[in-house]
Amino acid sequence: MEVQERILDTAFSLFRQYGTRSITMDDIATRMGISKKTLYAHFVDKDDMVVHAIRRYLEIIQEEERTIISKADNAIEELFEIMNMMDEKLRNMNPVIMLDLQKFHSRAFLVFQEYRNSSLRTTIRTNLERGIREGLYRKDLDVNILTQFRIASAMVCFQPEVFPMEGYDMGKVQRVLLEHFLYGVSSAEGFRLIEKYRQQQLSLNK
DNA sequence: TACCGC
DNA sequence: AGCGGT
């Protein structure tokens, strides 16, 4: 792996736990056993590093989503796989990171908004359309409204007032909300499939 | 690693 | 004071 990528992965693993504000460039350099000079050889400043760290994280998620979507047999299997993937991606994530981006790293915040408004929206909408086509979701769904709702629901885990880090794991929150959404959009046939995948999950975790 | 300056 | 930046 390239040095930049290793720096970004180290930085992001710290940012996701503590937010960007409380992590210093010294922390990152120390953690990697390199000097700050090396950090500044690869990134113009901290803000630039935050932008790249967020971008990389989102690109990895999108890449994994593409793979899942192309492999999944149907919309429900797709959602289950995305749920497992996001569980890991959001585990131990501190919701303050979003406030830090909003307040101190507006460029990185824009990168996230761009992801939310294009990639995430498309993934959600396409999954709904797929499920309806496959007869696994109800035919009378309002795809527009439900897409908007699902985006909002995915964002609620970043509100520390609603889900403070003490007591709630972001990955778990996302999983529970997504599963709840899935039950809400499913047809009778979809419902049976959900039960089947849930059984499979249970036997896998043993 | 020491140091500056915001 | 402590942290970004040199």
Coordinates of C-alpha atoms (C1' of nucleotides) in Angstrom, one line a residue:
Chain A
M1 CA 0.0 0.0 0.0
E2 CA 1.1 3.5 -0.8
V3 CA 2.4 5.8 2.0
Q4 CA -0.4 8.2 1.5
E5 CA -3.0 5.5 1.8
R6 CA -1.4 4.2 5.0
I7 CA -1.4 7.7 6.4
L8 CA -5.0 8.2 5.5
D9 CA -6.0 4.9 7.1
T10 CA -4.2 5.7 10.3
A11 CA -5.6 9.2 10.4
F12 CA -9.1 8.0 9.7
S13 CA -9.1 5.3 12.3
L14 CA -8.2 8.0 14.8
F15 CA -10.7 10.6 13.4
R16 CA -13.6 8.1 13.5
Q17 CA -13.0 7.3 17.1
Y18 CA -12.3 10.8 18.5
G19 CA -13.4 13.2 15.8
T20 CA -10.9 15.4 13.8
R21 CA -10.7 18.1 16.4
S22 CA -9.1 16.2 19.2
I23 CA -6.6 14.4 17.0
T24 CA -3.4 16.4 16.4
M25 CA -0.9 16.0 13.5
D26 CA 1.6 14.9 16.2
D27 CA -0.8 12.1 17.3
I28 CA -0.9 10.8 13.7
A29 CA 2.9 11.1 13.2
T30 CA 3.6 9.4 16.5
R31 CA 1.1 6.6 15.8
M32 CA 2.8 5.8 12.5
G33 CA 6.3 6.3 13.9
I34 CA 7.1 8.9 11.3
S35 CA 7.8 12.6 11.5
K36 CA 5.3 15.4 10.9
K37 CA 7.5 16.5 8.0
T38 CA 6.5 13.3 6.2
L39 CA 2.8 14.1 6.7
Y40 CA 3.3 17.5 5.2
A41 CA 5.2 16.0 2.3
H42 CA 2.0 14.2 1.3
F43 CA -0.7 16.7 2.3
V44 CA -0.7 20.5 2.2
D45 CA -2.3 20.8 5.6
K46 CA -4.6 19.1 8.1
D47 CA -7.7 20.1 6.3
D48 CA -6.4 18.6 3.1
M49 CA -5.6 15.4 5.0
V50 CA -9.2 15.2 6.4
V51 CA -10.6 15.7 2.9
H52 CA -8.6 12.8 1.5
A53 CA -9.3 10.6 4.5
I54 CA -13.0 11.0 4.1
R55 CA -12.9 10.6 0.4
R56 CA -10.9 7.4 0.7
Y57 CA -13.3 6.0 3.3
L58 CA -16.4 6.8 1.1
E59 CA -14.7 5.4 -2.0
I60 CA -14.0 2.1 -0.3
I61 CA -17.6 1.9 0.8
Q62 CA -18.9 2.6 -2.7
E63 CA -16.5 0.0 -4.2
E64 CA -17.8 -2.6 -1.8
E65 CA -21.4 -1.6 -2.5
R66 CA -20.9 -2.1 -6.2
T67 CA -19.5 -5.6 -5.6
I68 CA -22.4 -6.5 -3.3
I69 CA -25.0 -5.2 -5.7
S70 CA -23.6 -7.1 -8.7
K71 CA -23.3 -10.4 -6.7
A72 CA -26.7 -10.3 -4.9
D73 CA -29.4 -12.5 -6.2
N74 CA -32.1 -10.1 -5.2
A75 CA -32.9 -6.8 -3.5
I76 CA -33.2 -8.3 0.0
E77 CA -30.0 -10.3 -0.2
E78 CA -28.4 -7.0 -1.4
L79 CA -29.6 -5.1 1.7
F80 CA -28.5 -7.9 4.0
E81 CA -25.0 -7.8 2.6
I82 CA -24.9 -4.0 2.7
M83 CA -26.0 -4.2 6.3
N84 CA -23.2 -6.5 7.2
M85 CA -20.7 -4.3 5.4
M86 CA -21.9 -1.1 7.0
D87 CA -21.9 -2.7 10.4
E88 CA -18.2 -3.1 10.2
K89 CA -17.6 0.3 8.5
L90 CA -19.6 2.2 11.2
R91 CA -18.4 0.2 14.3
N92 CA -17.0 2.4 17.0
M93 CA -17.7 5.5 15.0
N94 CA -18.0 8.6 17.1
P95 CA -20.9 10.9 15.8
V96 CA -18.9 14.0 16.6
I97 CA -16.9 13.5 13.4
M98 CA -19.8 14.9 11.4
L99 CA -20.0 18.1 13.6
D100 CA -16.2 18.5 13.3
L101 CA -16.5 18.3 9.5
Q102 CA -19.3 20.8 9.5
K103 CA -17.6 23.3 11.7
F104 CA -13.9 22.9 10.8
H105 CA -13.5 21.1 7.5
S106 CA -16.1 22.4 5.1
R107 CA -14.4 20.9 2.1
A108 CA -14.6 17.4 3.7
F109 CA -18.2 18.1 4.7
L110 CA -19.0 18.9 1.0
V111 CA -17.4 15.6 0.0
F112 CA -19.7 13.8 2.4
Q113 CA -22.8 15.7 1.2
E114 CA -21.9 14.9 -2.3
Y115 CA -21.7 11.2 -1.4
R116 CA -25.0 11.3 0.4
N117 CA -26.9 13.2 -2.4
S118 CA -25.6 11.1 -5.3
S119 CA -24.1 7.8 -4.5
L120 CA -26.1 6.9 -1.4
R121 CA -29.4 8.2 -2.9
T122 CA -28.8 6.2 -6.1
T123 CA -28.0 3.0 -4.1
I124 CA -31.2 3.3 -2.0
R125 CA -33.4 4.2 -4.9
T126 CA -32.1 1.5 -7.2
N127 CA -32.6 -1.1 -4.4
L128 CA -36.2 0.0 -4.0
E129 CA -36.9 -0.2 -7.7
R130 CA -35.2 -3.6 -7.9
G131 CA -37.2 -5.0 -5.0
I132 CA -40.5 -3.8 -6.5
R133 CA -39.5 -5.3 -9.9
E134 CA -38.7 -8.6 -8.2
G135 CA -42.0 -8.6 -6.3
L136 CA -40.1 -8.6 -3.0
Y137 CA -41.2 -5.0 -2.1
R138 CA -44.8 -3.7 -2.2
K139 CA -45.8 -2.4 -5.6
D140 CA -47.5 0.7 -4.3
L141 CA -44.4 2.2 -2.6
D142 CA -43.7 5.9 -3.1
V143 CA -40.0 5.5 -4.1
N144 CA -39.3 9.2 -4.0
I145 CA -40.5 9.8 -0.4
L146 CA -39.0 6.5 0.9
T147 CA -35.7 7.3 -0.7
Q148 CA -35.6 10.6 1.1
F149 CA -36.8 9.0 4.3
R150 CA -34.1 6.3 4.2
I151 CA -31.4 8.9 3.6
A152 CA -32.6 10.8 6.7
S153 CA -32.8 7.6 8.7
A154 CA -29.2 6.8 7.8
M155 CA -28.1 10.2 8.9
V156 CA -29.8 10.1 12.3
C157 CA -27.0 8.0 13.8
F158 CA -24.7 11.1 13.5
Q159 CA -26.9 13.0 16.0
P160 CA -25.2 12.5 19.4
E161 CA -28.3 13.8 21.2
V162 CA -30.3 10.9 19.7
F163 CA -27.7 8.2 19.9
P164 CA -24.9 9.2 22.2
M165 CA -21.7 7.1 21.8
E166 CA -22.1 5.8 25.4
G167 CA -24.7 3.0 25.0
Y168 CA -25.1 3.0 21.2
D169 CA -22.8 1.5 18.6
M170 CA -23.3 3.3 15.3
G171 CA -23.0 0.0 13.3
K172 CA -25.7 -1.6 15.4
V173 CA -28.0 1.4 15.2
Q174 CA -27.7 1.5 11.4
R175 CA -28.4 -2.3 11.2
V176 CA -31.5 -2.1 13.3
L177 CA -32.9 0.9 11.4
L178 CA -32.2 -0.7 8.1
E179 CA -33.8 -4.0 9.1
H180 CA -36.9 -2.1 10.3
F181 CA -37.1 -0.2 7.0
L182 CA -36.8 -3.5 5.1
Y183 CA -39.8 -5.0 6.9
G184 CA -41.7 -1.8 6.1
V185 CA -41.2 -2.0 2.4
S186 CA -41.5 -5.8 1.9
S187 CA -44.3 -7.7 0.3
A188 CA -45.5 -11.1 1.7
E189 CA -43.0 -12.8 -0.5
G190 CA -40.3 -10.5 0.6
F191 CA -41.2 -11.1 4.2
R192 CA -40.6 -14.8 3.8
L193 CA -37.2 -14.1 2.2
I194 CA -36.2 -11.8 5.1
E195 CA -37.0 -14.6 7.5
K196 CA -34.8 -17.0 5.5
Y197 CA -31.8 -14.6 5.5
R198 CA -32.2 -13.9 9.2
Q199 CA -32.1 -17.7 9.9
Q200 CA -28.9 -17.9 7.7
Q201 CA -27.3 -15.0 9.6
L202 CA -28.1 -16.7 13.0
S203 CA -26.6 -20.0 12.0
L204 CA -23.5 -18.2 10.6
N205 CA -22.9 -16.4 13.9
K206 CA -22.8 -19.6 15.9
Chain B
dT1 C1' 13.6 17.6 17.6
dA2 C1' 13.4 22.4 18.4
dC3 C1' 11.0 26.1 17.6
dC4 C1' 7.6 29.8 16.0
dG5 C1' 3.2 32.1 16.1
dC6 C1' -1.7 32.0 15.8
Chain C
dA1 C1' -1.8 26.6 26.4
dG2 C1' -1.6 23.9 22.8
dC3 C1' -1.5 22.8 18.2
dG4 C1' -0.6 23.6 13.1
dG5 C1' 3.1 24.2 10.5
dT6 C1' 8.3 24.9 9.4

